[in-house]
Short mmCIF file of C-alpha atoms and ligand atoms in Angstrom, two decimals:
data_model
loop_
_atom_site.label_atom_id
_atom_site.label_comp_id
_atom_site.label_asym_id
_atom_site.label_seq_id
_atom_site.Cartn_x
_atom_site.Cartn_y
_atom_site.Cartn_z
CA MET A 743 -20.13 -52.13 -44.14
CA PHE A 744 -18.73 -52.26 -47.50
CA LEU A 745 -20.69 -54.31 -50.60
CA ARG A 746 -17.92 -57.26 -51.09
CA ASN A 747 -18.99 -58.83 -54.49
CA CYS A 748 -17.69 -56.28 -56.87
CA TRP A 749 -13.96 -54.71 -57.67
CA TYR A 750 -12.84 -52.18 -57.15
CA VAL A 751 -9.79 -50.71 -57.72
CA SER A 752 -6.67 -51.53 -55.72
CA ALA A 753 -4.11 -49.92 -57.42
CA LEU A 754 -2.55 -48.21 -59.90
CA ALA A 755 -0.57 -50.42 -62.53
CA PRO A 756 2.71 -49.24 -62.80
CA GLU A 757 2.48 -49.16 -58.38
CA VAL A 758 2.32 -53.06 -58.51
CA THR A 759 6.02 -54.66 -59.06
CA ARG A 760 7.91 -57.57 -58.65
CA PHE A 761 11.27 -56.53 -57.03
CA GLU A 762 9.10 -54.41 -53.56
CA PRO A 763 5.28 -55.55 -52.48
CA LEU A 764 2.59 -53.14 -51.88
CA ALA A 765 0.76 -52.61 -49.22
CA ARG A 766 -2.52 -51.19 -49.02
CA ARG A 767 -5.30 -52.25 -46.16
CA LEU A 768 -8.69 -52.37 -48.48
CA LEU A 769 -11.86 -52.20 -47.16
CA ASP A 770 -10.49 -52.66 -44.02
CA GLU A 771 -8.27 -55.14 -44.10
CA PRO A 772 -4.30 -55.37 -44.74
CA VAL A 773 -3.27 -56.94 -48.16
CA VAL A 774 0.14 -56.95 -50.15
CA LEU A 775 0.31 -56.80 -54.10
CA PHE A 776 2.86 -57.10 -56.08
CA ARG A 777 4.12 -59.99 -59.13
CA THR A 778 4.80 -62.68 -60.39
CA HIS A 779 8.22 -63.26 -62.26
CA ASP A 780 5.47 -63.52 -65.74
CA GLY A 781 4.40 -59.69 -64.63
CA ALA A 782 1.43 -61.54 -62.78
CA VAL A 783 -0.42 -60.43 -59.61
CA ALA A 784 -1.38 -61.49 -56.76
CA ALA A 785 -3.27 -59.75 -53.78
CA LEU A 786 -2.57 -61.12 -50.67
CA GLU A 787 -3.69 -60.88 -46.91
CA ASP A 788 -0.96 -59.29 -45.38
CA ARG A 789 -0.76 -61.15 -42.10
CA CYS A 790 1.83 -63.88 -41.71
CA PRO A 791 -0.45 -67.20 -40.73
CA HIS A 792 3.43 -67.71 -38.42
CA ARG A 793 3.43 -64.71 -36.07
CA PHE A 794 1.15 -62.52 -38.10
CA ALA A 795 4.26 -60.42 -39.36
CA PRO A 796 2.84 -58.44 -42.79
CA LEU A 797 4.05 -60.36 -45.38
CA SER A 798 5.28 -56.56 -46.92
CA MET A 799 7.75 -56.70 -44.90
CA GLY A 800 10.07 -59.26 -46.75
CA ARG A 801 11.13 -60.01 -50.09
CA MET A 802 9.51 -61.12 -53.21
CA GLY A 803 11.13 -64.26 -54.88
CA ARG A 804 10.94 -65.49 -58.48
CA ASP A 805 6.94 -66.00 -58.20
CA THR A 806 7.16 -65.83 -53.66
CA ILE A 807 7.09 -63.50 -51.25
CA ALA A 808 9.38 -64.20 -48.45
CA CYS A 809 8.40 -63.07 -44.58
CA GLY A 810 10.54 -60.70 -43.15
CA TYR A 811 10.35 -63.23 -39.59
CA HIS A 812 10.96 -66.32 -40.45
CA GLY A 813 11.39 -67.34 -43.86
CA MET A 814 8.25 -68.28 -44.54
CA GLU A 815 7.23 -68.11 -48.72
CA PHE A 816 4.45 -68.36 -49.56
CA ASP A 817 2.81 -68.52 -53.84
CA ARG A 818 0.29 -66.09 -55.57
CA ARG A 819 -2.64 -68.50 -54.74
CA GLY A 820 -1.48 -67.94 -51.13
CA ARG A 821 0.17 -71.17 -50.27
CA CYS A 822 3.37 -71.97 -48.01
CA VAL A 823 5.13 -73.37 -50.70
CA ALA A 824 8.81 -72.98 -48.82
CA ASN A 825 9.24 -73.20 -44.43
CA PRO A 826 13.80 -72.67 -44.19
CA THR A 827 13.47 -73.45 -39.83
CA GLN A 828 11.76 -76.31 -40.53
CA PRO A 829 13.29 -78.96 -42.91
CA GLY A 830 12.63 -81.73 -43.68
CA GLU A 831 9.17 -81.32 -42.02
CA THR A 832 5.44 -81.67 -44.51
CA ILE A 833 4.23 -77.90 -43.65
CA ALA A 834 0.75 -77.41 -42.09
CA PRO A 835 -2.54 -77.23 -44.03
CA HIS A 836 -3.50 -73.57 -42.81
CA ALA A 837 0.16 -72.55 -43.58
CA CYS A 838 -1.36 -70.09 -46.01
CA VAL A 839 -2.38 -66.89 -46.40
CA ARG A 840 -5.77 -66.04 -48.71
CA SER A 841 -5.58 -64.87 -51.93
CA TYR A 842 -7.54 -62.77 -53.20
CA PRO A 843 -9.08 -62.11 -57.04
CA VAL A 844 -7.81 -58.87 -59.70
CA CYS A 845 -7.88 -58.43 -62.93
CA GLU A 846 -5.02 -55.74 -64.15
CA ARG A 847 -7.17 -53.92 -67.04
CA HIS A 848 -7.81 -50.31 -67.66
CA GLY A 849 -3.88 -49.23 -66.17
CA LEU A 850 -5.67 -50.69 -62.84
CA ILE A 851 -5.15 -52.65 -60.87
CA TRP A 852 -10.04 -54.36 -59.66
CA PHE A 853 -9.62 -55.95 -55.96
CA TRP A 854 -12.90 -58.74 -56.03
CA PRO A 855 -12.86 -58.94 -52.21
CA GLY A 856 -16.44 -61.34 -52.34
CA ASP A 857 -16.84 -64.77 -53.05
CA PRO A 858 -13.50 -65.81 -55.61
CA ALA A 859 -15.93 -67.90 -57.32
CA LEU A 860 -18.77 -65.29 -58.66
CA ALA A 861 -15.15 -62.86 -59.70
CA ASP A 862 -16.21 -62.66 -62.84
CA GLU A 863 -14.46 -59.91 -64.98
CA ALA A 864 -17.13 -59.10 -67.36
CA ALA A 865 -19.27 -57.01 -64.74
CA ILE A 866 -15.82 -54.21 -64.41
CA PRO A 867 -16.26 -50.64 -65.00
CA ASP A 868 -15.94 -50.22 -68.63
CA TYR A 869 -13.88 -47.15 -68.69
CA TRP A 870 -12.96 -48.35 -72.50
CA TYR A 871 -11.11 -44.81 -73.66
CA TYR A 872 -7.94 -46.18 -71.07
CA ASP A 873 -7.26 -48.60 -73.92
CA HIS A 874 -8.29 -46.50 -76.97
CA ALA A 875 -5.16 -45.73 -79.57
CA ASP A 876 -7.20 -42.00 -80.23
CA TRP A 877 -7.48 -41.40 -76.66
CA ASP A 878 -5.23 -39.88 -73.64
CA THR A 879 -5.37 -41.20 -70.79
CA ASP A 880 -3.97 -40.53 -67.68
CA LEU A 881 -4.05 -41.46 -64.32
CA GLN A 882 -3.81 -40.36 -60.14
CA TYR A 883 -4.15 -41.80 -56.81
CA MET A 884 -4.54 -39.31 -54.08
CA HIS A 885 -5.88 -40.66 -49.93
CA VAL A 886 -8.66 -39.02 -48.26
CA ALA A 887 -8.69 -38.80 -45.01
CA GLY A 888 -12.86 -39.82 -45.22
CA ASN A 889 -16.00 -41.89 -45.71
CA TYR A 890 -15.75 -43.04 -49.54
CA LEU A 891 -19.73 -41.88 -49.58
CA LEU A 892 -18.85 -38.55 -48.86
CA LEU A 893 -17.24 -39.09 -52.05
CA LEU A 894 -19.58 -40.18 -53.78
CA ASP A 895 -21.74 -37.20 -52.39
CA ASN A 896 -18.99 -34.94 -53.96
CA LEU A 897 -18.86 -36.23 -56.58
CA PHE A 898 -22.45 -36.73 -57.89
CA ASP A 899 -23.14 -33.05 -56.34
CA LEU A 900 -21.59 -31.17 -58.57
CA SER A 901 -23.71 -28.45 -57.84
CA HIS A 902 -19.81 -27.98 -55.55
CA ILE A 903 -17.97 -26.69 -58.30
CA ASN A 904 -20.13 -23.73 -58.93
CA PHE A 905 -18.52 -23.09 -55.00
CA ILE A 906 -15.42 -25.35 -54.06
CA HIS A 907 -14.07 -24.83 -57.22
CA GLY A 908 -15.58 -21.27 -57.96
CA ASP A 909 -11.98 -19.90 -59.29
CA VAL A 910 -10.76 -22.74 -62.02
CA LEU A 911 -13.99 -25.23 -63.37
CA GLY A 912 -17.57 -22.54 -62.11
CA SER A 913 -18.65 -20.04 -60.62
CA SER A 914 -21.27 -18.74 -58.02
CA ASP A 915 -23.90 -16.93 -59.51
CA ARG A 916 -24.66 -19.52 -62.46
CA ALA A 917 -25.38 -22.23 -59.77
CA SER A 918 -28.61 -21.87 -59.78
CA ASP A 919 -28.77 -21.47 -64.18
CA MET A 920 -28.17 -25.74 -64.14
CA ILE A 921 -30.30 -27.79 -65.62
CA HIS A 922 -30.69 -31.22 -62.87
CA ASN A 923 -32.17 -34.86 -63.74
CA THR A 924 -31.25 -38.21 -62.68
CA LYS A 925 -31.79 -41.57 -64.39
CA SER A 926 -30.95 -45.25 -64.13
CA THR A 927 -28.45 -47.14 -66.66
CA ASP A 928 -28.93 -51.31 -67.18
CA ARG A 929 -25.41 -51.50 -64.18
CA GLY A 930 -26.44 -47.26 -61.89
CA ILE A 931 -26.52 -44.36 -61.49
CA VAL A 932 -26.84 -41.78 -64.02
CA ASP A 933 -26.54 -37.95 -62.90
CA GLN A 934 -27.28 -35.08 -66.28
CA TRP A 935 -26.15 -31.54 -64.97
CA LEU A 936 -26.08 -28.63 -67.78
CA SER A 937 -25.36 -24.85 -68.08
CA PRO A 938 -26.59 -23.87 -70.85
CA ALA A 939 -25.39 -20.51 -72.87
CA SER A 940 -23.01 -19.23 -70.63
CA PRO A 941 -18.83 -18.05 -71.46
CA LEU A 942 -16.51 -20.37 -70.67
CA VAL A 943 -14.88 -20.44 -67.21
CA PRO A 944 -11.32 -19.80 -66.74
CA GLY A 945 -10.28 -23.79 -66.83
CA TRP A 946 -11.89 -24.69 -69.71
CA ALA A 947 -10.93 -20.93 -71.42
CA ALA A 948 -7.74 -22.64 -70.89
CA ILE A 949 -7.82 -24.80 -73.60
CA VAL A 950 -10.72 -24.52 -75.99
CA ASN A 951 -9.30 -21.17 -77.72
CA ASP A 952 -11.97 -22.13 -81.02
CA ASP A 953 -14.10 -19.69 -82.76
CA TRP A 954 -17.18 -22.01 -81.73
CA ALA A 955 -15.83 -21.26 -78.15
CA GLN A 956 -15.65 -17.09 -78.41
CA GLY A 957 -19.05 -16.79 -77.23
CA ASP A 958 -21.23 -18.59 -74.73
CA ILE A 959 -21.32 -22.39 -74.85
CA ASP A 960 -23.26 -25.39 -73.28
CA PHE A 961 -21.02 -26.42 -70.49
CA TRP A 962 -22.75 -30.29 -69.99
CA MET A 963 -21.28 -32.84 -67.02
CA ASP A 964 -22.63 -36.32 -66.63
CA MET A 965 -21.73 -38.55 -63.85
CA HIS A 966 -22.52 -42.42 -64.06
CA TRP A 967 -22.03 -44.64 -61.07
CA GLU A 968 -22.44 -48.62 -60.58
CA ALA A 969 -22.33 -50.60 -57.24
CA GLY A 970 -19.49 -50.57 -55.33
CA SER A 971 -18.23 -47.46 -56.01
CA ASN A 972 -16.97 -47.18 -59.24
CA MET A 973 -17.59 -43.55 -61.01
CA MET A 974 -17.13 -41.69 -64.59
CA LEU A 975 -17.13 -38.07 -65.89
CA ASP A 976 -18.43 -38.00 -68.93
CA VAL A 977 -17.84 -33.57 -69.64
CA GLY A 978 -17.55 -31.40 -71.65
CA VAL A 979 -18.34 -28.14 -73.96
CA MET A 980 -20.14 -28.15 -77.14
CA PRO A 981 -21.77 -25.03 -79.26
CA VAL A 982 -25.13 -24.42 -77.70
CA ASN A 983 -27.89 -26.40 -78.65
CA GLY A 984 -25.18 -28.24 -80.53
CA GLU A 985 -23.80 -31.82 -81.37
CA ARG A 986 -21.45 -32.80 -78.06
CA SER A 987 -19.69 -34.61 -80.34
CA ARG A 988 -18.27 -31.03 -81.99
CA GLY A 989 -17.10 -29.29 -78.41
CA LEU A 990 -14.54 -31.00 -76.29
CA GLN A 991 -15.53 -33.57 -74.30
CA ILE A 992 -13.43 -35.38 -71.61
CA MET A 993 -13.82 -38.72 -69.92
CA SER A 994 -12.66 -39.20 -66.22
CA LEU A 995 -12.37 -42.72 -63.86
CA ASP A 996 -13.29 -42.24 -60.54
CA GLY A 997 -12.04 -45.28 -58.76
CA LEU A 998 -13.74 -44.94 -54.66
CA THR A 999 -12.22 -47.91 -52.77
CA PRO A 1000 -12.63 -47.83 -49.07
CA GLU A 1001 -10.20 -47.79 -46.56
CA THR A 1002 -11.35 -47.63 -43.62
CA ALA A 1003 -14.20 -46.60 -42.56
CA THR A 1004 -13.02 -43.38 -42.72
CA SER A 1005 -10.81 -43.75 -44.69
CA THR A 1006 -10.31 -43.82 -48.67
CA HIS A 1007 -8.03 -45.04 -51.43
CA TYR A 1008 -9.67 -42.30 -54.84
CA PHE A 1009 -8.08 -43.12 -58.23
CA TYR A 1010 -8.96 -41.16 -60.77
CA GLY A 1011 -7.96 -40.27 -64.31
CA THR A 1012 -8.70 -38.13 -67.29
CA ALA A 1013 -9.02 -38.55 -71.11
CA GLN A 1014 -9.35 -36.66 -73.52
CA SER A 1015 -9.17 -37.75 -77.32
CA TYR A 1016 -10.37 -33.76 -79.11
CA ARG A 1017 -7.00 -33.22 -80.48
CA ARG A 1018 -4.99 -36.28 -80.49
CA ASN A 1019 -1.77 -35.21 -80.51
CA ASP A 1020 -1.69 -32.20 -78.06
CA ARG A 1021 -0.06 -33.41 -74.50
CA SER A 1022 -1.07 -29.53 -73.52
CA ILE A 1023 -5.11 -30.73 -73.55
CA LEU A 1024 -4.30 -33.19 -70.61
CA ALA A 1025 -1.57 -32.28 -68.88
CA PHE A 1026 -3.34 -28.77 -68.31
CA TRP A 1027 -7.01 -30.78 -67.55
CA ALA A 1028 -4.39 -33.16 -64.82
CA LYS A 1029 -3.61 -30.92 -63.37
CA ALA A 1030 -6.47 -29.12 -62.83
CA GLN A 1031 -8.11 -32.09 -61.99
CA THR A 1032 -5.61 -32.52 -59.17
CA TYR A 1033 -6.08 -28.93 -57.97
CA ALA A 1034 -9.63 -29.78 -57.78
CA PHE A 1035 -9.58 -32.85 -56.20
CA LEU A 1036 -7.31 -31.35 -53.56
CA GLN A 1037 -10.55 -28.34 -53.00
CA ASP A 1038 -12.21 -31.74 -52.45
CA LYS A 1039 -9.92 -33.70 -50.07
CA ARG A 1040 -9.55 -30.98 -47.80
CA MET A 1041 -13.36 -30.47 -47.37
CA ILE A 1042 -14.68 -34.32 -47.05
CA GLU A 1043 -11.42 -34.57 -44.34
CA ALA A 1044 -12.94 -31.08 -42.32
CA VAL A 1045 -16.51 -33.01 -42.85
CA GLN A 1046 -15.33 -36.41 -41.41
CA ALA A 1047 -13.70 -34.39 -38.85
CA SER A 1048 -16.29 -32.82 -37.70
CA MET A 1049 -18.79 -35.91 -37.95
CA GLY A 1050 -16.02 -38.59 -35.89
CA GLU A 1051 -15.56 -41.83 -35.81
CA ARG A 1052 -18.86 -41.89 -37.74
CA TRP A 1053 -18.94 -43.17 -40.86
CA ASP A 1054 -22.50 -42.74 -42.10
CA ILE A 1055 -24.12 -38.62 -42.23
CA LEU A 1056 -27.08 -40.48 -43.61
CA ALA A 1057 -27.33 -42.04 -39.66
CA MET A 1058 -26.62 -38.14 -38.37
CA ASN A 1059 -29.42 -36.41 -40.47
CA PRO A 1060 -28.89 -34.41 -42.68
CA VAL A 1061 -30.58 -31.34 -44.49
CA ILE A 1062 -30.93 -33.01 -48.25
CA ASN A 1063 -30.71 -30.51 -50.48
CA LYS A 1064 -31.81 -31.14 -54.33
CA GLY A 1065 -28.51 -32.55 -55.50
CA ASP A 1066 -27.78 -34.76 -53.62
CA ARG A 1067 -30.53 -36.49 -55.18
CA ALA A 1068 -28.18 -39.38 -57.43
CA ALA A 1069 -26.09 -39.88 -54.10
CA LEU A 1070 -29.42 -41.20 -51.80
CA GLN A 1071 -30.89 -43.49 -54.24
CA ALA A 1072 -27.34 -44.59 -55.07
CA ARG A 1073 -26.12 -45.52 -51.31
CA ARG A 1074 -29.81 -46.55 -50.72
CA ILE A 1075 -29.27 -48.73 -53.49
CA LEU A 1076 -25.93 -50.26 -51.35
CA ALA A 1077 -27.79 -50.63 -48.89
CA LYS A 1078 -29.42 -53.11 -49.81
CA LEU A 1079 -27.10 -54.77 -51.39
CA ILE A 1080 -24.99 -54.84 -48.40
CA ARG A 1081 -28.19 -56.55 -46.62
CA GLU A 1082 -28.80 -59.40 -49.40
CA GLU A 1083 -25.49 -59.58 -49.38
CA GLU A 1084 -24.62 -59.91 -45.11
CA ALA A 1085 -28.12 -62.61 -45.98
CA THR A 1086 -25.98 -64.74 -47.79
CA PRO A 1087 -22.96 -66.27 -45.83
CA ALA A 1088 -21.44 -68.23 -48.55
CA ALA A 1089 -20.96 -64.40 -50.08
CA ALA A 1090 -18.85 -63.00 -46.78
S1 LIG B 1386 6.04 -64.74 -38.86
FE1 LIG B 1386 6.18 -64.88 -40.75
S2 LIG B 1386 7.47 -67.14 -40.87
FE2 LIG B 1386 6.78 -66.07 -38.55
FE1 LIG B 1387 -14.98 -31.45 -56.32
#
């Protein structure tokens, strides 16, 4: 059901501490995340091998987590290093829990649910602006009670901004004017939207008051996707037929991590370098982004509710619009990768 040999976002970096374990269901598996005393992150199966108590109900040691039921202690590799109710006895070899490869990057904790031998950190999507001194950045989290591919559909078919977000980001009377183009990239797909020569919509007018933006502007949105389900939106406004570098560019991050078949951990963020020391741009945009994503969440949860327990909308014969092109392409690529992976026993 899910692609396993790829990186997913499991948490915002500050959510994972050495003081309190974080329980999070990822790809329908219970996982506990914590840090050891040196700040290294661990991700373990959240199920003690003794009586299956969630380890996340236990307590943190210097470099271990101790089960809250009978005290067995596990290190960051998932090995049991102490069993206090059995003094003097050898610890059974199967007294261990699965540990997952993790990597802290771009302010996020990345998680690899597949074959540990294949976990290559070079495959983590490059959200470079989160590590660049010239960019102001922000990261947030939202839970969505809908299949993660419904979020992918939503992010790719940006014609929806003129309807769901018509009050801040779009306008329904310009929906048919948008120029739309889908391309393959070396790591996935980019879907490009351009709304040419039109006045700023309210959300942008609040942060761009430069001379060039007083009349019509060009508005672009490039949505990038990499398998499994990490996306990046390059969005901005610029002088008509001008250079993007002369406009205001916002880079966004969207990490869609399946919680279950019908729910998603949505990690998102925004970054700007237009006026480096003007925190008001990022503050406004981050607020607008959350406002808009709450509108999306409401719609996606209603869509999932109308699908019931079913998670694959394509199996339900939906009508396909032109705006669905990129999402369909991504879903096809993903389905093929999952089929290939499931046909390779070592990968699961
Ligand atoms: S259930 Fe964990 S030590 Fe008994
Ligand atoms: Fe949206």
